[in-house]
Short mmCIF file of C-alpha atoms in Angstrom, two decimals:
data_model
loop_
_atom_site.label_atom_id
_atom_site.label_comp_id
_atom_site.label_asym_id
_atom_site.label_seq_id
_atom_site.Cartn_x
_atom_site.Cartn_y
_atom_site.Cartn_z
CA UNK T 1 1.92 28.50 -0.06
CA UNK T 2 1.13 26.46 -3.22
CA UNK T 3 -2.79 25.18 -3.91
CA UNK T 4 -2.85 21.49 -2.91
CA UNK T 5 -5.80 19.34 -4.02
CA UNK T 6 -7.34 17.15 -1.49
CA UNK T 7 -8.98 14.05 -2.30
CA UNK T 8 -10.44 11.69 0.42
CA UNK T 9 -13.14 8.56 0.48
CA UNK T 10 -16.57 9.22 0.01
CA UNK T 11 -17.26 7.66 3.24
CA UNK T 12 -14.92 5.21 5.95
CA UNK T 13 -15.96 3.47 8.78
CA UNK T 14 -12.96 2.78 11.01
CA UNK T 15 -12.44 1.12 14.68
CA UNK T 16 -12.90 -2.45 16.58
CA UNK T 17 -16.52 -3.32 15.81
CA UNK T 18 -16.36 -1.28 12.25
CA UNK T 19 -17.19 -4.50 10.28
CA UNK T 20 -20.93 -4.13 11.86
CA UNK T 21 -21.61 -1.44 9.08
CA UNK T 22 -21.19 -3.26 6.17
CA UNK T 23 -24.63 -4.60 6.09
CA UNK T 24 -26.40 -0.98 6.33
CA UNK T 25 -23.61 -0.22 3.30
CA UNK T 26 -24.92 -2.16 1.05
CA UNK T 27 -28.47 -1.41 1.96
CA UNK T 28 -27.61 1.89 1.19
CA UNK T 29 -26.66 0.53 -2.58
CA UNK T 30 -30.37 -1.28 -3.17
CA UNK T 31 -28.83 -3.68 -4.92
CA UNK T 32 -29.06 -7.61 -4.86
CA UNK T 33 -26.50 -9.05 -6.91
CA UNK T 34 -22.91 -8.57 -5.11
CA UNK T 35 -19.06 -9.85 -6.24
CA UNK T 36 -16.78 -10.23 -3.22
CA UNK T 37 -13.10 -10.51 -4.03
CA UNK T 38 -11.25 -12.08 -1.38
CA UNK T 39 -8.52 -15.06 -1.04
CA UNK T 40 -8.70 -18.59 -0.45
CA UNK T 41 -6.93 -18.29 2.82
CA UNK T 42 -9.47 -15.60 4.28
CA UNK T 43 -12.22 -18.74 2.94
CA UNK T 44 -10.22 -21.28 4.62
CA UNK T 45 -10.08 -19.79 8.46
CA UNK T 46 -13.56 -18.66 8.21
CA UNK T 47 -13.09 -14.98 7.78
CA UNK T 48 -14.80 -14.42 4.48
CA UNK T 49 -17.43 -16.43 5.76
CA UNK T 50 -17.83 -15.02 8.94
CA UNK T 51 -18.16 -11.42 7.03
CA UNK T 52 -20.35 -12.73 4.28
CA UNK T 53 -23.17 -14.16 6.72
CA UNK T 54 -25.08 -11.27 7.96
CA UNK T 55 -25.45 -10.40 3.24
CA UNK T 56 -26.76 -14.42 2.57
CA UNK T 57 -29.15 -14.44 6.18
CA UNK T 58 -30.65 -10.90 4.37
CA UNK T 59 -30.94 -12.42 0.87
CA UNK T 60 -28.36 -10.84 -0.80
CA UNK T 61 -26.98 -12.99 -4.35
CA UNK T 62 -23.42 -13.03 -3.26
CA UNK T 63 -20.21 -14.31 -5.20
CA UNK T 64 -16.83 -14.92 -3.51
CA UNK T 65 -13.89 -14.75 -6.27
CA UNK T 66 -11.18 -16.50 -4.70
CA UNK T 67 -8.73 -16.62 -8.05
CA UNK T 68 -6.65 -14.03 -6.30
CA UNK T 69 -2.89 -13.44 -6.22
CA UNK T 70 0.08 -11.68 -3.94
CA UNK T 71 1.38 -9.18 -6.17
CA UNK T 72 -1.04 -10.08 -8.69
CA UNK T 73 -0.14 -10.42 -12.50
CA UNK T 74 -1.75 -8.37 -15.32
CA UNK T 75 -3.57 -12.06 -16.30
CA UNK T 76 -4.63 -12.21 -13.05
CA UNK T 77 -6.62 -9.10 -13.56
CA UNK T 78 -7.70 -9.67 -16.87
CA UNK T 79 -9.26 -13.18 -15.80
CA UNK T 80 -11.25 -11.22 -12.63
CA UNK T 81 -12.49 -8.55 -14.68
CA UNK T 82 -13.73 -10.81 -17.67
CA UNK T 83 -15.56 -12.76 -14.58
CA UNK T 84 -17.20 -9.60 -13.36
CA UNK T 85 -18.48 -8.26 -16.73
CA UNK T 86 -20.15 -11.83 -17.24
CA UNK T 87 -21.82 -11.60 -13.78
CA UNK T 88 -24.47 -8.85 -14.50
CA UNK T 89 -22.89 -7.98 -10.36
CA UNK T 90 -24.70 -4.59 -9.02
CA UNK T 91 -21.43 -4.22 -6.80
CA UNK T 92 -18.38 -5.05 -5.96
CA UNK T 93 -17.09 -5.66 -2.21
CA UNK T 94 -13.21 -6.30 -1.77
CA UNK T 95 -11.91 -8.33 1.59
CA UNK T 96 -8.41 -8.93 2.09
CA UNK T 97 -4.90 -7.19 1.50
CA UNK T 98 -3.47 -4.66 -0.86
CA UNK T 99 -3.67 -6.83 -3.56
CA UNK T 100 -6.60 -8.26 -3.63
CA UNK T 101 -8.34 -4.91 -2.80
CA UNK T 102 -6.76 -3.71 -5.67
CA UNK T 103 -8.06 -6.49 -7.58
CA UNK T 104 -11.46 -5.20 -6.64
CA UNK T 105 -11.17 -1.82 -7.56
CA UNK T 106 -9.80 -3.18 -11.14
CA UNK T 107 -13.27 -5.20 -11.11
CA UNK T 108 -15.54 -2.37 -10.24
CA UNK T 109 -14.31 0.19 -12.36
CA UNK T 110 -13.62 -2.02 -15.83
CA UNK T 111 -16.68 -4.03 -15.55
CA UNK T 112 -18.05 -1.29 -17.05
CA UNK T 113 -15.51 -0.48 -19.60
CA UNK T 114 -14.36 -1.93 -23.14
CA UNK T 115 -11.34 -3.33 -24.02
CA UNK T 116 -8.43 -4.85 -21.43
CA UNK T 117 -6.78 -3.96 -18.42
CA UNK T 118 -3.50 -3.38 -20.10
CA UNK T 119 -5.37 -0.60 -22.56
CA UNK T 120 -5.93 1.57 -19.01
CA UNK T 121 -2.06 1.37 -17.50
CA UNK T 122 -0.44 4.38 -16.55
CA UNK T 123 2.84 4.05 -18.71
CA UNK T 124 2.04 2.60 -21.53
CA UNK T 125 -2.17 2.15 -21.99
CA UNK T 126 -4.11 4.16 -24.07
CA UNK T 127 -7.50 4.63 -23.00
CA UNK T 128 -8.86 6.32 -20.08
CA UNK T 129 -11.55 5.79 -17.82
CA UNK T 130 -14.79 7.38 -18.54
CA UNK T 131 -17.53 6.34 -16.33
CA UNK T 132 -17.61 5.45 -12.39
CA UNK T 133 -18.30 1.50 -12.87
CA UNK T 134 -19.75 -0.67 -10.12
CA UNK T 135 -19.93 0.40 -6.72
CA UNK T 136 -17.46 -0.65 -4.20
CA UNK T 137 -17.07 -1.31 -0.21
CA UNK T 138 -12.94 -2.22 0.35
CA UNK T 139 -12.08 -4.35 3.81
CA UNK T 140 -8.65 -4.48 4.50
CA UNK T 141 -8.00 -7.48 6.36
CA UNK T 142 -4.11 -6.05 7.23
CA UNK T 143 -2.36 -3.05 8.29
CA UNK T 144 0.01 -1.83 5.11
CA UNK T 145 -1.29 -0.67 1.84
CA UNK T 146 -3.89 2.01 2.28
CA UNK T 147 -5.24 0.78 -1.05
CA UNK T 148 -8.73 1.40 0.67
CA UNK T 149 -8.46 4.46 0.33
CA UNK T 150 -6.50 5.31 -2.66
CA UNK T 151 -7.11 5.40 -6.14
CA UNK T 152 -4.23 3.21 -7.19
CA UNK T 153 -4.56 -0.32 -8.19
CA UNK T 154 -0.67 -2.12 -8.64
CA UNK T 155 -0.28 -4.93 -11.18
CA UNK T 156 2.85 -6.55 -11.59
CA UNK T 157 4.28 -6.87 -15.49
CA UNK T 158 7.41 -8.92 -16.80
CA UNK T 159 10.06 -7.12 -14.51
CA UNK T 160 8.19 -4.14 -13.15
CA UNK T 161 5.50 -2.78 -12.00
CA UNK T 162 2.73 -0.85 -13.77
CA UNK T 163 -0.97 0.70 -12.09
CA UNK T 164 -4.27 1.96 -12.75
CA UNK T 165 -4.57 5.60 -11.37
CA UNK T 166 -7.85 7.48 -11.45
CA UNK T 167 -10.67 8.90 -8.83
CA UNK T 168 -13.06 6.81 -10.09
CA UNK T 169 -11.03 3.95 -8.43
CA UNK T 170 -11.94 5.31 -4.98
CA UNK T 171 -14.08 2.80 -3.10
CA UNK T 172 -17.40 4.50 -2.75
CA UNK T 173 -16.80 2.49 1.44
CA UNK T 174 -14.26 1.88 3.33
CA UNK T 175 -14.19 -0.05 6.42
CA UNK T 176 -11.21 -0.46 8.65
CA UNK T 177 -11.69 -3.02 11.68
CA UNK T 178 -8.43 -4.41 13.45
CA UNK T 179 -10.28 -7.60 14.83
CA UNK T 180 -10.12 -8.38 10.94
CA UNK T 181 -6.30 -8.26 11.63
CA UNK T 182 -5.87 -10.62 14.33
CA UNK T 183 -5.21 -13.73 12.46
CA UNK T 184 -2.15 -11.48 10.38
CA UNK T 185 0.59 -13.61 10.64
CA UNK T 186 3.91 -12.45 12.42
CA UNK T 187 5.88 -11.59 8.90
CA UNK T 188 2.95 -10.31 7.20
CA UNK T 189 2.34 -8.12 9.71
CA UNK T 190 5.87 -6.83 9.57
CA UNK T 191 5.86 -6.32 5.94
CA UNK T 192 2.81 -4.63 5.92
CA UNK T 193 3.21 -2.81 8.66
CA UNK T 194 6.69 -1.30 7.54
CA UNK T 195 5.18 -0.80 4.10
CA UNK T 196 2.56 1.56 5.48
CA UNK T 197 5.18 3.14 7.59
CA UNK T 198 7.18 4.01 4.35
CA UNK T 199 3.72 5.38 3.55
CA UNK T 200 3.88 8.16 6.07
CA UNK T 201 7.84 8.48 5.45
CA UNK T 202 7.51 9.39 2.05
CA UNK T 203 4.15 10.92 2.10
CA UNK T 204 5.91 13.55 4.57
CA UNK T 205 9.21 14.13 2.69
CA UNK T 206 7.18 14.56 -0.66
CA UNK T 207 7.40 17.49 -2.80
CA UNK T 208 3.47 17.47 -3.21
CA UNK T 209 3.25 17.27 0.96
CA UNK T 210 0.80 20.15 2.45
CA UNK T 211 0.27 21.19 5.90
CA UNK T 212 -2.51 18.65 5.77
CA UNK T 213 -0.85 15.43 4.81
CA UNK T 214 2.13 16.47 6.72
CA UNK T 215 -0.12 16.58 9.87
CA UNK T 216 -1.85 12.71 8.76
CA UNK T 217 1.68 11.56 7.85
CA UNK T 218 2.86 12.39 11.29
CA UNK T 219 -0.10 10.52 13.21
CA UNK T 220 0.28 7.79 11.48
CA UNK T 221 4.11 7.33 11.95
CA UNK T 222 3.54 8.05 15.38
CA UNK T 223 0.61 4.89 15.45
CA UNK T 224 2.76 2.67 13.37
CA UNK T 225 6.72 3.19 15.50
CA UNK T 226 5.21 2.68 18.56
CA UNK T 227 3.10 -0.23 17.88
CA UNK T 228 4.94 -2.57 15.07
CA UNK T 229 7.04 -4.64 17.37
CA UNK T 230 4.25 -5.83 19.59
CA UNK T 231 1.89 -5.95 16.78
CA UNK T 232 4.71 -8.65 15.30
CA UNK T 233 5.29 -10.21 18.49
CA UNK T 234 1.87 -11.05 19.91
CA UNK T 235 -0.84 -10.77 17.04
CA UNK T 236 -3.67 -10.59 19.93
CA UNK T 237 -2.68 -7.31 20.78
CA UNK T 238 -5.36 -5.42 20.75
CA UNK T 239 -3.89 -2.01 21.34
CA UNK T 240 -1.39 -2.72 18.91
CA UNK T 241 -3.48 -4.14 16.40
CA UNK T 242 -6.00 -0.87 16.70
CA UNK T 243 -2.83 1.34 16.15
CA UNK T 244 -1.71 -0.15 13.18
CA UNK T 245 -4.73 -0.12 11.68
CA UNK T 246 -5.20 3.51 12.07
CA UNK T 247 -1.85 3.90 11.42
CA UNK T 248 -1.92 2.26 7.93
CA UNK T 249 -5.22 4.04 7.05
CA UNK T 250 -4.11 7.86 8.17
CA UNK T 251 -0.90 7.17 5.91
CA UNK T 252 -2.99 6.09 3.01
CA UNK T 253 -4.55 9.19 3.08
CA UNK T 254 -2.06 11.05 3.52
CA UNK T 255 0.41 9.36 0.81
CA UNK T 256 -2.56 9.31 -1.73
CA UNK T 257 -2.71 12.94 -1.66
CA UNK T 258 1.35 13.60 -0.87
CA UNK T 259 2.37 10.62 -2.94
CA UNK T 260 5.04 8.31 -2.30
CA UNK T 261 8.64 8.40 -4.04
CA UNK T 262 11.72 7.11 -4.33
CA UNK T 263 11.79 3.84 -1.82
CA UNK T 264 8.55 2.65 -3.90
CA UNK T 265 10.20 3.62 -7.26
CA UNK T 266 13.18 1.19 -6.30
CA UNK T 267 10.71 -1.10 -4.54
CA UNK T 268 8.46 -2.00 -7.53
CA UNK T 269 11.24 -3.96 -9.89
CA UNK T 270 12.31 -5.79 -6.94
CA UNK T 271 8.64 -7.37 -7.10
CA UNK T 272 8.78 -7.76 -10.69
CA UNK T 273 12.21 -9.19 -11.00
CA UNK T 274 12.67 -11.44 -8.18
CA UNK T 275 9.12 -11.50 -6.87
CA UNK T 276 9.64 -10.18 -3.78
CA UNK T 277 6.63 -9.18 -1.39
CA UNK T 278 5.51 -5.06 -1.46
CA UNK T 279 5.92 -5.10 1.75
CA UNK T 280 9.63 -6.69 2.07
CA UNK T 281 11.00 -4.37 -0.98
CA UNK T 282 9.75 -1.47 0.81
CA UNK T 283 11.34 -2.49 3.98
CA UNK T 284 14.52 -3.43 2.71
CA UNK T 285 15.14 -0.05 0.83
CA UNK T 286 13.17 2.07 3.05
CA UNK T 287 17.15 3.09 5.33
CA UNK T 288 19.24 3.22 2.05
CA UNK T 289 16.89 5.37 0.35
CA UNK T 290 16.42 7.92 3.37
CA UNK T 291 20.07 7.75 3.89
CA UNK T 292 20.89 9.13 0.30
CA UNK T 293 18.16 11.67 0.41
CA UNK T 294 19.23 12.95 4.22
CA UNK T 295 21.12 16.04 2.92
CA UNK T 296 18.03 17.33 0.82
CA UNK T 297 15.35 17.17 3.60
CA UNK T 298 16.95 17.59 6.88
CA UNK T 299 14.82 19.68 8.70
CA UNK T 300 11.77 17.12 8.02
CA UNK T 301 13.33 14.31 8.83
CA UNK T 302 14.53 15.98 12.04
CA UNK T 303 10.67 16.92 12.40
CA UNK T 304 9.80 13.06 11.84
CA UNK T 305 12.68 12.02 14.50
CA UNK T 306 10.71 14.63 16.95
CA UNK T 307 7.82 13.24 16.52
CA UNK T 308 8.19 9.39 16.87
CA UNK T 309 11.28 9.67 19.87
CA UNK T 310 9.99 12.87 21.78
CA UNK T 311 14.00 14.18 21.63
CA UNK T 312 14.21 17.73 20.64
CA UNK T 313 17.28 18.58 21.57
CA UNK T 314 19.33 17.63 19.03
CA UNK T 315 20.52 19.54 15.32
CA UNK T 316 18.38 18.93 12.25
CA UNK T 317 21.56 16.90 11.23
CA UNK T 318 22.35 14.72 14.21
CA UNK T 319 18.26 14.34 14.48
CA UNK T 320 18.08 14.00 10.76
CA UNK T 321 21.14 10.72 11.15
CA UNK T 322 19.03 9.47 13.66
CA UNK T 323 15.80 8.94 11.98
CA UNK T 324 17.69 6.89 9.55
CA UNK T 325 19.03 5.11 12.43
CA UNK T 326 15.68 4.22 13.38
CA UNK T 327 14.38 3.63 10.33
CA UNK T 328 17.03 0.91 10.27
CA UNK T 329 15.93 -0.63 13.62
CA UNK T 330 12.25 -0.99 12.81
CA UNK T 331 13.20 -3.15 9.98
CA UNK T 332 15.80 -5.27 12.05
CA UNK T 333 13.38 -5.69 14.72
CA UNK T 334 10.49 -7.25 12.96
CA UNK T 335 12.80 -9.81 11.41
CA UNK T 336 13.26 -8.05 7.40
CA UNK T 337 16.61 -9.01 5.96
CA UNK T 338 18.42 -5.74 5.96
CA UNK T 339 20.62 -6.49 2.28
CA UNK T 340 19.42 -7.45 -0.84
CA UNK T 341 22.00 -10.36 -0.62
CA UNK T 342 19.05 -11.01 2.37
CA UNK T 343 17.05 -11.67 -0.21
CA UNK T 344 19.41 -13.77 -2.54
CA UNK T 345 19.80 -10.78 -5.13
CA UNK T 346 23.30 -11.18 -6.78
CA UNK T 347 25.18 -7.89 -7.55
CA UNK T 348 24.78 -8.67 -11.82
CA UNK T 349 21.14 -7.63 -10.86
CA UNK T 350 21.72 -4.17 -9.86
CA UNK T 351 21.68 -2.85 -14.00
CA UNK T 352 18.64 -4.28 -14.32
CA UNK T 353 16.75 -3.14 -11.50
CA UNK T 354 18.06 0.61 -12.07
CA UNK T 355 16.84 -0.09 -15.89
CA UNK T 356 13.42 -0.67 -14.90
CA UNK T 357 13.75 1.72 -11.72
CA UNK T 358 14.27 4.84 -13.73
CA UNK T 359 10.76 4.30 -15.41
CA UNK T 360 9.09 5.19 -12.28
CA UNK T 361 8.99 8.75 -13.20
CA UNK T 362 5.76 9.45 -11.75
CA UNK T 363 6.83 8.40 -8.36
CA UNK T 364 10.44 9.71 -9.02
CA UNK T 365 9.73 13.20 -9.61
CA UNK T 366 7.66 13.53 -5.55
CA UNK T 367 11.14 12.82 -4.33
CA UNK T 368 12.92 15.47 -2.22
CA UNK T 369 16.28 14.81 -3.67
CA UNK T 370 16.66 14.21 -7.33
CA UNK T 371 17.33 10.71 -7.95
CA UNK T 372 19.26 10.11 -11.41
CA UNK T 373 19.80 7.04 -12.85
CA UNK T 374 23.52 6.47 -10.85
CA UNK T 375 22.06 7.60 -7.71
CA UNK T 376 19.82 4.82 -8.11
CA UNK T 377 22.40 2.50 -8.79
CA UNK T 378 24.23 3.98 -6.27
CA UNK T 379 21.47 3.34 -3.63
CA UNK T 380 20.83 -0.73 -4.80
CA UNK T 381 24.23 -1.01 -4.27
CA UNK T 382 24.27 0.36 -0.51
CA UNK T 383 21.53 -1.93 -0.07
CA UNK T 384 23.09 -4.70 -1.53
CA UNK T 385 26.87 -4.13 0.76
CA UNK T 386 24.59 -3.50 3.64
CA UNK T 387 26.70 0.48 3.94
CA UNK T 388 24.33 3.27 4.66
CA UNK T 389 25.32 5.85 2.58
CA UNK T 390 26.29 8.92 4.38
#
């Protein structure tokens, strides 16, 4: 068996009630003054507040940064971290979604760096990181990206997709409370929800997978199929909402160590071209993409179709079809157009998203199946007719 390396958070606090720790957290830090990066809509239903309370009652200096964005911009980055290098902040506390946790992590870390955010990306920047930066607690306020426990942090460039990758992005806390979820609207929910799915999906296909992230990426699929559709259909679901929570935390750890492949590869220039949620690129790739690659990975697909429907009678290929199958239905059931023609992408788009596709090398080369620059045109375009390849 090959070595794998296993990385995980310093330290998570997870469960209903798991907000409650955040206060003894940053005790734990002795600091006083404290950035929080969350969202205006968090500000504007009371959440942030409502998190924030028990820090002002103790006398903590605290900041919210609301300049945040979906998908957010390489500007949008710069503008944060030239905020938190001005602040003299002692540490930084991220509340809200992928994005804006990933915000956070870029303001920790490069607070304490020179130059700009575009001098530390992973394709074309040309410094590296060299010292941990500010602290960090990360509260995810849905159930998708994992980013709170990952050392990733996603910005969005002209037509693409670029990231920050390195350890020292790791939040030092992370805490993972579904009653933060409950307000999660219907199709966030879904996108999110599918996105961490594809999390687990790819995490357990990968090349880089190990007994250990296949056994997380199995839980969390597990959480995350049975739980989705009520999670989506009644947002007070407690059950629900504590499974997908899980859910989307087990897969971040175990895509963060496995890695994730070729639906995020094709995923990231549908954000940068046409803007299109994380979430919602994911989704609407996620069957095409395990269609192609089928043939290459039967038997752990078949193992994934085990797992999440209990049937284990059937042939690694008949079990293998049917996990596509499914894979298929979870997206049509949450309400995720199934076509990029869903999504108003016109067929003259399909060169340019396999131009800025085949970039994605680091992502590209976890995949189970080779994917070449025509099967990656070959793949858009499936997902474009609506015609699961075979």
């Amino acid at each position: 068996m090959a070595v794998s390396k296993l990385v995980f958070p310093a330290l998570s606090y997870t469960g209903w009630g798991a907000i409650e720790q955040l206060l003894p957290s940053v005790d734990s830090f002795q600091v006083k003054r404290i950035l929080c990066v969350t969202d205006e809509i968090l500000v504007k239903i009371g959440l942030a507040e409502q998190v924030a309370k028990p820090l002002i009652e103790k006398g903590y200096e605290l900041d919210l940064y609301t300049d945040v964005e979906p998908e957010p911009s390489l500007a949008c980055g710069q503008k944060l971290v030239d905020y938190a290098k001005t602040g003299q902040f002692e540490l930084v506390v991220g509340l809200g979604g992928g994005s804006t946790l990933d915000l956070a992590k870029i303001a920790a870390i490069l607070a304490t760096h020179d130059g700009k955010v575009a001098d530390y990306l992973n394709l074309t920047g040309t410094k590296t990181l060299e010292n941990h930066g500010l602290p960090s607690i990360l509260i995810p306020t849905t159930s998708g990206t994992g980013s709170e426990v990952t050392n990733i942090s996603v910005l969005s460039l002209e037509t693409t997709k670029d990231v920050i990758t390195d350890d020292r992005l790791m939040a030092d806390v992370a805490i993972v409370d579904p009653q933060l979820t409950l307000s999660l609207p219907a199709k966030v929910t879904a996108a999110t929800g599918v996105d961490a799915l594809t999390h687990a999906v790819e995490a357990f296909l990968s090349v880089q997978a190990s007994p250990t992230t296949d056994g997380l990426a199995l839980q969390a699929a597990r959480l995350i199929d049975r739980s989705i559709r009520a999670a989506v259909e009644n947002g007070e679901d407690q059950e629900a909402r504590t499974n997908m929570s899980m859910g989307s935390y087990i897969a971040g750890l175990a895509f963060f160590n496995a890695g994730v492949a070729g639906v995020h590869a094709l995923a990231y220039p549908l954000g940068g071209q046409f803007h299109i949620p994380h979430g919602e690129s994911n989704a609407v790739l996620l069957p095409y993409v395990m269609a192609y690659i089928r043939s290459s990975c039967e038997q752990k697909m078949a193992q994934l179709y085990e797992a999440l429907s209990g049937d284990m009678g059937k042939s690694a290929a008949e079990a293998s079809h049917l996990f596509v199958k499914r894979m298929e239905a979870i997206v049509r059931d949450v309400g995720i157009p199934s076509t990029l023609q869903g999504f108003h992408i016109p067929k003259s788009a399909l060169e340019s998203l396999t131009n800025d596709a085949v970039k994605q090398t680091r992502l590209l080369a976890r995949s189970p199946k080779p994917l070449l620059r025509q099967d990656i045109y070959a793949i858009y375009e499936a997902a474009f007719e609506g015609k699961l390849p075979n």
